[in-house]
CSV table of C-alpha atoms (C1' of nucleotides) in Angstrom, one decimal:
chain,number,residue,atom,x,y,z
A,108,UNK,CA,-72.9,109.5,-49.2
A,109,UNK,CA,-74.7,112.2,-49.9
A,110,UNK,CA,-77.3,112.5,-52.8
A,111,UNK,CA,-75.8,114.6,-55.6
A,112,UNK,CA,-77.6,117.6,-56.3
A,113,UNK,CA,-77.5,117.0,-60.1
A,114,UNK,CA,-78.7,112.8,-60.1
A,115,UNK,CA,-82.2,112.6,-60.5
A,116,UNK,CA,-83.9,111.3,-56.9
A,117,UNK,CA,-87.0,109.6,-57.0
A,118,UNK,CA,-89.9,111.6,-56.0
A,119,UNK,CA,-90.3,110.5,-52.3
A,120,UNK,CA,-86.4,110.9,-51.8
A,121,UNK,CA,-86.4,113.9,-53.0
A,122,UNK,CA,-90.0,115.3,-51.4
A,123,UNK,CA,-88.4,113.8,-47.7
A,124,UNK,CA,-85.1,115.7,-48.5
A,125,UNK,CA,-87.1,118.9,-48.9
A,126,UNK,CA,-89.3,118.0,-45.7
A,127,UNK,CA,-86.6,117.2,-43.7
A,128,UNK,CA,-84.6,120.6,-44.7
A,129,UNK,CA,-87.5,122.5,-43.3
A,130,UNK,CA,-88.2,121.0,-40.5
A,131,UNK,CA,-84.7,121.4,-39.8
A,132,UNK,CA,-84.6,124.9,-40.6
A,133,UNK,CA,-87.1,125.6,-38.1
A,134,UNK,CA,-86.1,123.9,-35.3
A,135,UNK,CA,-82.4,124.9,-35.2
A,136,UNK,CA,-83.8,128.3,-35.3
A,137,UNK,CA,-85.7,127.9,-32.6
A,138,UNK,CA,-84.8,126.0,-30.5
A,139,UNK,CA,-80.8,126.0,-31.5
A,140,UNK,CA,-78.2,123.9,-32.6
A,141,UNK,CA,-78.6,120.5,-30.2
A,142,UNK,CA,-81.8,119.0,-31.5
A,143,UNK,CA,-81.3,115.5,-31.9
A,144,UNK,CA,-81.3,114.1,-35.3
A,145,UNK,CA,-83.8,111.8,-34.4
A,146,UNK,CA,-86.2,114.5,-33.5
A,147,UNK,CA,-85.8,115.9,-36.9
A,148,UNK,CA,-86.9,112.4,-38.3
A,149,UNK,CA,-89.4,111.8,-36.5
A,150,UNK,CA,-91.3,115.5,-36.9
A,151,UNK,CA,-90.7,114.7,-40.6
A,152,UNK,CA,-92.2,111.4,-40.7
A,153,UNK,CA,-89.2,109.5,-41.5
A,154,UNK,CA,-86.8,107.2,-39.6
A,155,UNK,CA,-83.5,108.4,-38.4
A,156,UNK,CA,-82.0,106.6,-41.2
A,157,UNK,CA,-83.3,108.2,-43.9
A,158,UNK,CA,-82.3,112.0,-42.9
A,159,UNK,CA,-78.4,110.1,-42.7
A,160,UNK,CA,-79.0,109.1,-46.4
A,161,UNK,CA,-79.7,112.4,-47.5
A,162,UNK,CA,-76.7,114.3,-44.6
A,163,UNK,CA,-73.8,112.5,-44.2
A,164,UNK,CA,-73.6,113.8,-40.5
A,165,UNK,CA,-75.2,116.3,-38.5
A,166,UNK,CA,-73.0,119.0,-39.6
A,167,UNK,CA,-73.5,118.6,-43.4
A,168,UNK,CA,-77.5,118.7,-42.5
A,169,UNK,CA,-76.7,122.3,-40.3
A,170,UNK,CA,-74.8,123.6,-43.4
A,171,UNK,CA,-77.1,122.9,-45.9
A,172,UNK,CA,-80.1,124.1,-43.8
A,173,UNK,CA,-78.1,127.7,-42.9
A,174,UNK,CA,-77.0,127.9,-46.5
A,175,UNK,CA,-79.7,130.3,-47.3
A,176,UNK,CA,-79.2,132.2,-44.3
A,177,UNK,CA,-75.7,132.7,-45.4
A,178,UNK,CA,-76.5,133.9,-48.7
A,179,UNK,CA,-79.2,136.6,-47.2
A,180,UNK,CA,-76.1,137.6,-44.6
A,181,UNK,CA,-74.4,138.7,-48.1
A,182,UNK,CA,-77.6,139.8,-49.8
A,183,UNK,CA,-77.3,142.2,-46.5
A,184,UNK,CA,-73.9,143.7,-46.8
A,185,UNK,CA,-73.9,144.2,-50.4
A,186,UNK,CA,-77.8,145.9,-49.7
A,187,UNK,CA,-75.5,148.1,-47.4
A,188,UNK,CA,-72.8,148.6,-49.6
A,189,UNK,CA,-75.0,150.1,-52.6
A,190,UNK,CA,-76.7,152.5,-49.8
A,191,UNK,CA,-75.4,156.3,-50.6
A,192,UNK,CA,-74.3,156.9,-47.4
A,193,UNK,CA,-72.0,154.7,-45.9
A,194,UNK,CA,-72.9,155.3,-42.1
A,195,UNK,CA,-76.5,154.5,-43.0
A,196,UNK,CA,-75.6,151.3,-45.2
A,197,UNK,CA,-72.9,150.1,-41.8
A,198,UNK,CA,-76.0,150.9,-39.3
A,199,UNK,CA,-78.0,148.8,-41.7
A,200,UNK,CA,-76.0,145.8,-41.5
A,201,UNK,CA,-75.6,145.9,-37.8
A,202,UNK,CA,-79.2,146.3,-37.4
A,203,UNK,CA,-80.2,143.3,-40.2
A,204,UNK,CA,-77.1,140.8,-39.0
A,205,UNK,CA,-78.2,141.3,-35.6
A,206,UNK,CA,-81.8,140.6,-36.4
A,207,UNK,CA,-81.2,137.7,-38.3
A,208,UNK,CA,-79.0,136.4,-35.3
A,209,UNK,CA,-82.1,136.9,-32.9
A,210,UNK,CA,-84.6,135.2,-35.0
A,211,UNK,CA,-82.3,132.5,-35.9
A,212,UNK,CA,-80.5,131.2,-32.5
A,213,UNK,CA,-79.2,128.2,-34.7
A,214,UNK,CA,-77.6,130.7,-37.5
A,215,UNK,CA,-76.6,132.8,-35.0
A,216,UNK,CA,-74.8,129.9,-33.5
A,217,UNK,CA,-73.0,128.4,-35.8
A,218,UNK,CA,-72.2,132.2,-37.5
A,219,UNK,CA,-70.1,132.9,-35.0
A,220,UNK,CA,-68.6,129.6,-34.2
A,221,UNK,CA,-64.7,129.8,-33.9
A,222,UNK,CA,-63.5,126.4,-35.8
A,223,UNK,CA,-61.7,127.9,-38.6
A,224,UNK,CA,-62.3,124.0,-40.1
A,225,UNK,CA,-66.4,124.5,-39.9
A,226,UNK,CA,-67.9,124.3,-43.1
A,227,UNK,CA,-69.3,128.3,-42.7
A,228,UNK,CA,-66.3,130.1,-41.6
A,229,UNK,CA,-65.4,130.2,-44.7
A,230,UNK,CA,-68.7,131.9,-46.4
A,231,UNK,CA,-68.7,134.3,-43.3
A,232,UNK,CA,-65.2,135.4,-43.7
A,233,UNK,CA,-66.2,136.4,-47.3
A,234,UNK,CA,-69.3,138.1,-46.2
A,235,UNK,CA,-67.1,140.0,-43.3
A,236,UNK,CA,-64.6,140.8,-45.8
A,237,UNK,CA,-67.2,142.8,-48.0
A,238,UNK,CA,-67.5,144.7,-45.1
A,239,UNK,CA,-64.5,145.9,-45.0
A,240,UNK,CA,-64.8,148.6,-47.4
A,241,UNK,CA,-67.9,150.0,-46.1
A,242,UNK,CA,-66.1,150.5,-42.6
A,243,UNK,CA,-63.5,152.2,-44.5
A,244,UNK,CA,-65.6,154.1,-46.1
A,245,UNK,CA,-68.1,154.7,-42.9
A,246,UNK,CA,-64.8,155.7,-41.5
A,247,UNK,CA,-63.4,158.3,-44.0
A,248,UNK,CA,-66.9,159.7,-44.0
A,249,UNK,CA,-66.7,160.6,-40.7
A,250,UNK,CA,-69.8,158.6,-38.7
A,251,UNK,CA,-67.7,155.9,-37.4
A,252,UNK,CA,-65.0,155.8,-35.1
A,253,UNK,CA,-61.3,155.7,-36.4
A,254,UNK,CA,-60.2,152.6,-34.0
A,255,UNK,CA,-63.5,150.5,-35.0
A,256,UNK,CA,-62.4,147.5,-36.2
A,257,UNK,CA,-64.1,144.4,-38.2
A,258,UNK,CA,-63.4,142.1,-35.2
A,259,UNK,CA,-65.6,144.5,-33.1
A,260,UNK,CA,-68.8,144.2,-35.2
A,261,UNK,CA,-67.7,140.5,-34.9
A,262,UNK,CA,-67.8,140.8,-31.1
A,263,UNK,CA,-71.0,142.7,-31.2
A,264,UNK,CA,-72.5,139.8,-33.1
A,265,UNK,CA,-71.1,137.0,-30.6
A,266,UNK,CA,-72.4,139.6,-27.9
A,267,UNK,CA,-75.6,139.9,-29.4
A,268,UNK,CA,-75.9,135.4,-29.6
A,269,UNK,CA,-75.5,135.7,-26.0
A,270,UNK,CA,-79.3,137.5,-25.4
A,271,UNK,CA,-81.6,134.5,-24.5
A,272,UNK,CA,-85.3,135.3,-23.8
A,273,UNK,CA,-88.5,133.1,-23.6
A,274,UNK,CA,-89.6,134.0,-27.0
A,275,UNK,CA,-88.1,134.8,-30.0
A,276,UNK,CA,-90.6,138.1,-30.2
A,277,UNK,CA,-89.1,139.4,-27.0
A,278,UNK,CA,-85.4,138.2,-28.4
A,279,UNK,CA,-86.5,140.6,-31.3
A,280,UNK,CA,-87.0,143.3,-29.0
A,281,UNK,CA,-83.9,142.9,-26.7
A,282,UNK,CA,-81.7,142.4,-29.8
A,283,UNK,CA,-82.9,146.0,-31.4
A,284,UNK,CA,-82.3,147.4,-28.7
A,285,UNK,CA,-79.3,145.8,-28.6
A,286,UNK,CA,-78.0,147.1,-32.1
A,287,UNK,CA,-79.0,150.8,-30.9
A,288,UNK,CA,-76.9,150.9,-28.0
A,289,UNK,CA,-73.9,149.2,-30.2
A,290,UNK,CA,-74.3,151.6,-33.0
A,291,UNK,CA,-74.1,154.7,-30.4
A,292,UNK,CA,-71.0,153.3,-29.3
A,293,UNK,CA,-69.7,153.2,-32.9
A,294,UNK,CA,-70.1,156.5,-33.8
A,295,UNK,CA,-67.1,159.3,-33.9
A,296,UNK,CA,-69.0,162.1,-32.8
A,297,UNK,CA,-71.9,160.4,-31.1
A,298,UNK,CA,-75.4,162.5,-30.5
A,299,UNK,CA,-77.7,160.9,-28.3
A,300,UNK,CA,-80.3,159.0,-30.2
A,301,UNK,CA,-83.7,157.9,-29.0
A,302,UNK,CA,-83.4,154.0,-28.7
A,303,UNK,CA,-85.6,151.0,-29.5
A,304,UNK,CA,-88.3,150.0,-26.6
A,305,UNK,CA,-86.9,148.3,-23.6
A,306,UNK,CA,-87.4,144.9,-23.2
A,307,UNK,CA,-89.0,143.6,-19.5
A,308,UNK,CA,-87.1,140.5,-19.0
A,309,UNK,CA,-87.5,138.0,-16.1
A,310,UNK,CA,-85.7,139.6,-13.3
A,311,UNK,CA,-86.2,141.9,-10.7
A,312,UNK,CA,-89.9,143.5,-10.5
A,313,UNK,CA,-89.2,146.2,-8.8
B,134,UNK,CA,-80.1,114.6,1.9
B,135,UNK,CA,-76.8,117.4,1.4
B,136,UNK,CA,-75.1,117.1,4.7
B,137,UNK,CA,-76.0,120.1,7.7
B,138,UNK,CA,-73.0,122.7,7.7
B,139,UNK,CA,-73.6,122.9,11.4
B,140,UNK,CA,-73.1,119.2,11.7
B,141,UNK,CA,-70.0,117.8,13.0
B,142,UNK,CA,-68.8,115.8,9.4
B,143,UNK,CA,-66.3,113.4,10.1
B,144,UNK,CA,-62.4,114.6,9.0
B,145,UNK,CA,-62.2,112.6,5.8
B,146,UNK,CA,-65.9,113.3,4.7
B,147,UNK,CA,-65.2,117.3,5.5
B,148,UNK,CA,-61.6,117.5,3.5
B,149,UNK,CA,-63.3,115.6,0.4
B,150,UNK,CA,-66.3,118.3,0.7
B,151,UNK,CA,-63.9,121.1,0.7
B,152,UNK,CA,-61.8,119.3,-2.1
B,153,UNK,CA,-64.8,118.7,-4.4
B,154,UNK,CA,-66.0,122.7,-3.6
B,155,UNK,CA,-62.4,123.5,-4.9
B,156,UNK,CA,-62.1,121.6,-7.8
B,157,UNK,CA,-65.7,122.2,-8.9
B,158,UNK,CA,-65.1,126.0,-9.2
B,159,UNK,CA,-62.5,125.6,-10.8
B,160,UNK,CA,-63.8,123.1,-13.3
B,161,UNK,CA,-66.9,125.6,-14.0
B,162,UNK,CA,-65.4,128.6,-14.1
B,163,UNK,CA,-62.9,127.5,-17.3
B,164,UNK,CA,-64.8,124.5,-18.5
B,165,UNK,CA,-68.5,125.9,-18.4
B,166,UNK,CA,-71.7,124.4,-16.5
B,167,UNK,CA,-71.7,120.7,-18.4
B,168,UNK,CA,-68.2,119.3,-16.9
B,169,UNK,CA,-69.8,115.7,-15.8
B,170,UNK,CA,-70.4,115.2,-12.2
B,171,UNK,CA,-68.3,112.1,-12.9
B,172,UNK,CA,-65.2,114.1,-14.2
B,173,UNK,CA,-65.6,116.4,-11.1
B,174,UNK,CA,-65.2,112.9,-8.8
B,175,UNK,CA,-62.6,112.0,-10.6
B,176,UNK,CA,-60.3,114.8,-10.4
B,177,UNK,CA,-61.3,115.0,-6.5
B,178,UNK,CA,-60.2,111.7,-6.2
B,179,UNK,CA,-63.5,110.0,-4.8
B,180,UNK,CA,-66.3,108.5,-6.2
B,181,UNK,CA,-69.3,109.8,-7.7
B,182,UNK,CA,-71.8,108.8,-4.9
B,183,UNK,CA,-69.3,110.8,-2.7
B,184,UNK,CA,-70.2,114.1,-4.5
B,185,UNK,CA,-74.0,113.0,-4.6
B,186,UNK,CA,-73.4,113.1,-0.5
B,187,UNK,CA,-72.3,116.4,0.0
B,188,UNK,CA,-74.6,118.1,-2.8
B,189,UNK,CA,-78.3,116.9,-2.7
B,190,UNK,CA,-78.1,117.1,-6.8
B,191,UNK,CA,-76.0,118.9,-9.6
B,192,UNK,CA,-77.6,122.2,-9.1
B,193,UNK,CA,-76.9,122.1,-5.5
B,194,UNK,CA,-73.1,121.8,-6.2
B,195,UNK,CA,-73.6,124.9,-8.8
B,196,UNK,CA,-75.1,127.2,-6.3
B,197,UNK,CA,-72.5,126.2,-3.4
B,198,UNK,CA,-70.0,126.7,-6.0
B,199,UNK,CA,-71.2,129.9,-7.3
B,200,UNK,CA,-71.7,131.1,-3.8
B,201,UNK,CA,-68.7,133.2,-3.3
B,202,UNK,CA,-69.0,135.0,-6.7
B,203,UNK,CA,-72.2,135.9,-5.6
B,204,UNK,CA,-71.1,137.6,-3.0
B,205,UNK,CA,-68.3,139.3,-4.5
B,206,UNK,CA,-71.2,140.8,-7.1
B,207,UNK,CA,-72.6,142.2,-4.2
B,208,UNK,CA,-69.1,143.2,-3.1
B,209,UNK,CA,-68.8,145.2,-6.5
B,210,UNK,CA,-72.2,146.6,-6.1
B,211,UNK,CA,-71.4,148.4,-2.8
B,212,UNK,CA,-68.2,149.8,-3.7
B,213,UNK,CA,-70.4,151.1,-6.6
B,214,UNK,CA,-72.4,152.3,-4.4
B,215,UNK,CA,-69.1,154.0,-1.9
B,216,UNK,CA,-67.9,156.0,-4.9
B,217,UNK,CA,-68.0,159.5,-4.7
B,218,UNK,CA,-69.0,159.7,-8.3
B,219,UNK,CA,-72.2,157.7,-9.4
B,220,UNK,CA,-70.8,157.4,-12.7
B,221,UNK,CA,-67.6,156.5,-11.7
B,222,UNK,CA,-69.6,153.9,-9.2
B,223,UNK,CA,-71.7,152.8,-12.0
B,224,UNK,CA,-68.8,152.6,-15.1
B,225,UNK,CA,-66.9,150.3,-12.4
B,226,UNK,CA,-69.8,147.7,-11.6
B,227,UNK,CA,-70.5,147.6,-15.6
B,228,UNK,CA,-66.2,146.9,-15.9
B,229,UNK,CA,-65.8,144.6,-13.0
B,230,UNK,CA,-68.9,142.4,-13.6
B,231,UNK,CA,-68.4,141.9,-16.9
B,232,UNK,CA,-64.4,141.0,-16.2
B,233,UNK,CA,-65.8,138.7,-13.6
B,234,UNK,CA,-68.2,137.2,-15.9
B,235,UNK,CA,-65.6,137.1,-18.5
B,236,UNK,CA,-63.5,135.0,-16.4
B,237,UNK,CA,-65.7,132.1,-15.2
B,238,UNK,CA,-67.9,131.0,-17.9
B,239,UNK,CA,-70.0,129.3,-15.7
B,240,UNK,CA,-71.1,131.9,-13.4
B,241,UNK,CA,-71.8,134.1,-16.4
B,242,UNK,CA,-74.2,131.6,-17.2
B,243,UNK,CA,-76.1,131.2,-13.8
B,244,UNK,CA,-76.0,134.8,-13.3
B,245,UNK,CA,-78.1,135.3,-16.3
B,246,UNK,CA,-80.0,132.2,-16.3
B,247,UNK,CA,-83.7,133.1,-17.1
B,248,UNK,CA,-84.9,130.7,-14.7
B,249,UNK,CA,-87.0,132.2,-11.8
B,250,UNK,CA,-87.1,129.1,-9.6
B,251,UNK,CA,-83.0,129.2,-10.1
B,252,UNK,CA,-81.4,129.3,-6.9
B,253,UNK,CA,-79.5,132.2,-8.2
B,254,UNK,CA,-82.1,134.0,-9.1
B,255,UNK,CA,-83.0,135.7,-5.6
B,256,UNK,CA,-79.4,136.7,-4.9
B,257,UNK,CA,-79.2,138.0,-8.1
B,258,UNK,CA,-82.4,140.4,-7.7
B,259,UNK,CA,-80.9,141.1,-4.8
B,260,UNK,CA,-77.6,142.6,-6.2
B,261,UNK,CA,-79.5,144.4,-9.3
B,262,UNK,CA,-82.1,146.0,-7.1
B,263,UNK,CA,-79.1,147.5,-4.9
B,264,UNK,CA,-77.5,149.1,-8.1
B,265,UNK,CA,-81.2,150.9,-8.8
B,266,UNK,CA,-80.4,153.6,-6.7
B,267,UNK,CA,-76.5,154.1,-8.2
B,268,UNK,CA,-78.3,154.0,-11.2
B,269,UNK,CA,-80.6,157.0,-10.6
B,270,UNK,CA,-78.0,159.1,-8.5
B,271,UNK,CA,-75.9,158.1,-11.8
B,272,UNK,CA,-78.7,160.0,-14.2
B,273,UNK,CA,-79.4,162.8,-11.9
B,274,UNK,CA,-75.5,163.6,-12.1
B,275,UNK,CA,-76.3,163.5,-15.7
B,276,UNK,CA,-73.6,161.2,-17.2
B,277,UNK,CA,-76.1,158.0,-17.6
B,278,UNK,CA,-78.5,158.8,-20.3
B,279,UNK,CA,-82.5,159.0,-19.1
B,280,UNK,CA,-83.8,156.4,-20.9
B,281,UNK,CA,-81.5,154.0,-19.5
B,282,UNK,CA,-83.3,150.9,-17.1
B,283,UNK,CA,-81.6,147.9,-15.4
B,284,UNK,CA,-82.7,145.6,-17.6
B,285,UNK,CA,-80.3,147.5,-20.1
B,286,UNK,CA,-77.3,146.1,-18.0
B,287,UNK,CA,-78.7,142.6,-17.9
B,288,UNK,CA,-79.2,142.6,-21.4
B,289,UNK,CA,-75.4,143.9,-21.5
B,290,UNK,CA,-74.2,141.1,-18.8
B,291,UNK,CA,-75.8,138.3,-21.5
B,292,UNK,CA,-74.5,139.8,-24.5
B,293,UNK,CA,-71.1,140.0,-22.2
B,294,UNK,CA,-71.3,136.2,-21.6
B,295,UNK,CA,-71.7,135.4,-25.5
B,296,UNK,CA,-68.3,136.5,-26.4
B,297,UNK,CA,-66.3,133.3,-26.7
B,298,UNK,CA,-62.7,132.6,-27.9
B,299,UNK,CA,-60.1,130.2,-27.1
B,300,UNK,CA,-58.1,131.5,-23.9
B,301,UNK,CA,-59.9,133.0,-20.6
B,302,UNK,CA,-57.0,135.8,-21.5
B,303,UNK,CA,-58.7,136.4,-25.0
B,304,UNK,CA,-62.2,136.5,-23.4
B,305,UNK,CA,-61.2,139.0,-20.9
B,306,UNK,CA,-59.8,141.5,-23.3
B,307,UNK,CA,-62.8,140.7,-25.5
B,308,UNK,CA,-65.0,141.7,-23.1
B,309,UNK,CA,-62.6,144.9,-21.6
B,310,UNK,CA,-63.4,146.3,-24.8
B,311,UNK,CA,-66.6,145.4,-24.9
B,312,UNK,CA,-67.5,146.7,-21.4
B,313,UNK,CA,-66.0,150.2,-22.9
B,314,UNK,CA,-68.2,149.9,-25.9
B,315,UNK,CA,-71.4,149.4,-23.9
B,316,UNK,CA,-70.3,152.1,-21.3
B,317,UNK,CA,-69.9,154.7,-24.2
B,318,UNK,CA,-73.5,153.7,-25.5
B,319,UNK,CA,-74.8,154.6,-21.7
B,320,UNK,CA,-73.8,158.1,-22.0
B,321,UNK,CA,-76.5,160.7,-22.1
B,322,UNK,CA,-73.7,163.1,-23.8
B,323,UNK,CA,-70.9,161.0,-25.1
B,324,UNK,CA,-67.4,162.4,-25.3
B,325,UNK,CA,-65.6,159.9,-27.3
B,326,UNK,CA,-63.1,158.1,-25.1
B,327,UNK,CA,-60.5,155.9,-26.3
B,328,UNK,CA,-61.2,152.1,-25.9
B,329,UNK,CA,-58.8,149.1,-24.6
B,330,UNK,CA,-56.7,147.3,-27.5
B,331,UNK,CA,-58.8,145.5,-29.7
B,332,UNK,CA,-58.6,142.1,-30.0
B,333,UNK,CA,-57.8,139.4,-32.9
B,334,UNK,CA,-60.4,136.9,-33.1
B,335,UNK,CA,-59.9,134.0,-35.3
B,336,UNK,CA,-61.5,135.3,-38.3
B,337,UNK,CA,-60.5,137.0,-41.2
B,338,UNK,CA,-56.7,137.7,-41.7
B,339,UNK,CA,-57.4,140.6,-43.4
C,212,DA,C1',-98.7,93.5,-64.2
C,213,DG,C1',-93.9,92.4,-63.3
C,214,DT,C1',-89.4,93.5,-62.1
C,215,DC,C1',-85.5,95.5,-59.7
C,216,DA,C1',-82.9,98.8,-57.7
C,217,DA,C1',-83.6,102.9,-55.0
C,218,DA,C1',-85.3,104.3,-50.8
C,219,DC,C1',-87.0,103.3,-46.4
C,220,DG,C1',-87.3,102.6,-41.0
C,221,DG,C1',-86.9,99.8,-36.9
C,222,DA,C1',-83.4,98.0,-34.3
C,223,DC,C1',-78.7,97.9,-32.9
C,224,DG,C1',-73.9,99.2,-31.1
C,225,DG,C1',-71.1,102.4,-28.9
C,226,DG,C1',-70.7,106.3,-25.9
C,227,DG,C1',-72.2,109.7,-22.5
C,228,DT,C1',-74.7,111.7,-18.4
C,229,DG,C1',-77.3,112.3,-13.8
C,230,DT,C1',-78.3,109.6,-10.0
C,231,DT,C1',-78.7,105.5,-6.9
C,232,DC,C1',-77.5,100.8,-4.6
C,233,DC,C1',-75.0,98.2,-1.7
C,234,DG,C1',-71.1,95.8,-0.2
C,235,DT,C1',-66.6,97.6,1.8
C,236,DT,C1',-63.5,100.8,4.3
C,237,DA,C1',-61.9,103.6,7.9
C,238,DC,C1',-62.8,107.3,11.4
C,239,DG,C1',-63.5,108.2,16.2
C,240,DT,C1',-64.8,106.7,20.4
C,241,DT,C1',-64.6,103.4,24.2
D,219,DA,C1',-57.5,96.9,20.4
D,220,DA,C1',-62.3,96.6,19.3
D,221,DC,C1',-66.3,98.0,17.6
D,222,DG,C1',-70.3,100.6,15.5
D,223,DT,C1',-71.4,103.6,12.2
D,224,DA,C1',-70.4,107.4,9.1
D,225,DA,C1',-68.5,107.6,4.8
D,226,DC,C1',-66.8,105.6,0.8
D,227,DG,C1',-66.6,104.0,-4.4
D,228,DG,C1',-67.4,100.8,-8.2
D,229,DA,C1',-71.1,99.0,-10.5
D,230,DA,C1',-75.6,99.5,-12.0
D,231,DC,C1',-79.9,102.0,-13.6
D,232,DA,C1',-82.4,104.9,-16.6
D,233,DC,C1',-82.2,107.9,-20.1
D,234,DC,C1',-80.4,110.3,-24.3
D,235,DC,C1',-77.4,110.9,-28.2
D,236,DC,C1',-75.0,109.9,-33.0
D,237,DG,C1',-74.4,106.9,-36.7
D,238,DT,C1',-75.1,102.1,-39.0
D,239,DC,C1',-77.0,97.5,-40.5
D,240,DC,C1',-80.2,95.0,-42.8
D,241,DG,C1',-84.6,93.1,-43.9
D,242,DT,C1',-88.7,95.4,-46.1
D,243,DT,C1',-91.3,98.6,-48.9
D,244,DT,C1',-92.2,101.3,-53.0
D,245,DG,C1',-91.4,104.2,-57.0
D,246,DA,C1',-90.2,103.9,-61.9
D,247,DC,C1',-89.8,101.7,-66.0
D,248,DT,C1',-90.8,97.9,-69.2
DNA sequence: AGTCAAACGGACGGGGTGTTCCGTTACGTT
DNA sequence: AACGTAACGGAACACCCCGTCCGTTTGACT
């Protein structure tokens, strides 16, 4: 079972459980979702076991290691719903969730992963759901596009999980640009905007 | 060693070559790149070893697979390329790739592979460099915006590939809309165009 | 220092995958 | 019909994964 939060741990429980959340963290982030658990344990200097002790199962380790990520997803919308202007707050969250998502292919993974049973659909659903007002709002102000809907910013997320590069830096890049081109096509009344470097990616020289 | 095509392959051997081609696209395009070699056998109705002596190695089976699709890219290029109207040309490529794409999974995912050494790399190039020239007949007609580049459409084919949902139907309308989104942000002066039905994805009810 | 339960980690079982070995089958030719 | 070989397929190999068991270590408290 896993080790309540409230019962005291002893210190070299609780200093592995912290190790082993970060070294988690950072290597579903970049390297995504199928590092083996034993990996984990061994770049944290434990055995296999131990991580088990503190995560019941891989999936309970992945929520707990996301869960911060999850709250700065909402920490994002509700930034974007304070902003004045309600175009400028939606473009914000585009441009921030889709960030996040590049930087985190783990997050970005699991974010948009369809099992309505997974342990973040429901977080996400509540985040989305913030969102809703500030489309309507986007919306009545004018900016955004009367048919947009919340499952298209939700396709534009999955979309952007789909941009693979060698590094995350050039992930960065692609992603931005990315959000640019997607936000253009959001708009009612679009006017051309300048757009975010291109990204050179592997393909054809020429 | 993957048997010579211009050999003579006895009629049993050359019926279960064609059978595992068949059942392999068909396996990868709804299943994704990771159906086992073994499964594959199986549903041919020979043995693993009997796949193994028709394709050299796993990748060797992709890349025979994948052939034909390949070609039809190349097919969708060049009637690009007929149209009278570069746009027109370049908004079909951008629909009929991704809809291809859309509906095997696991050519999306070889087409875009980052690998250089990929077998489907060079055909790949191949196709993209042909639409360079659509592309700038498509800019000096003035529809395509000027800071548009190719790599702007592969980033568009990956993001195309990470829409997921349940049915190959779903994906497909997904990634219709999709395709319409991305074409609107190519425009150097958008008119605002309406877009195919948007799609429910197993998120919020709301 | 002594004690004891909490915590640990190496080894294990069960399952999966790509690929190969080798004894068996059956096609095609005489 | 007989025969040689191309072709076959089940079993085996080597590797990797998740999750658990159990004998050993070690922190914490007296």
């Amino acid at each position: 079972m896993t080790a309540q939060v409230g019962t005291r741990l002893r210190s070299d429980a609780r200093d592995n459980r912290e190790r082993i959340l970060a070294v988690a963290r950072l290597a579903f982030a970049t390297e995504g979702l199928d590092v083996p658990i034993r990996e984990i344990a061994r770049r944290s200097g434990v055995g296999a076991a131990t991580v088990y002790r503190h995560f019941e199962t891989k999936e309970a380790l992945l929520a707990e290691a996301f869960a911060e990520q999850m709250t700065a997803c909402s920490a994002v919308v509700e930034e974007g719903l304070a902003a004045a202007d309600p175009w400028l707050g939606f473009r914000l969250v585009v441009e921030r969730l889709m960030e996040m998502h590049a930087l985190d292919r783990g997050f970005a993974r699991v974010f948009t992963s369809q099992v309505s049973q997974s342990v973040f659909a429901a977080d996400r659903d509540r985040t989305l759901r913030m969102l809703l007002d500030l489309v309507r709002r986007a919306k009545e102000a004018g900016p955004l596009r009367r048919d947009f809907v919340l499952e298209d910013l939700v396709l534009a997320l999955m979309a952007n999980d789909g941009i693979r590069a060698e590094s995350p830096e050039i992930r960065a890049a692609a992603s931005r640009r990315f959000a640019a081109l997607m936000i253009q096509s959001f708009m009612a009344d679009p006017v051309p905007a300048p757009l975010p470097p291109a990204v050179r990616l592997p393909l054809t020289r020429g």
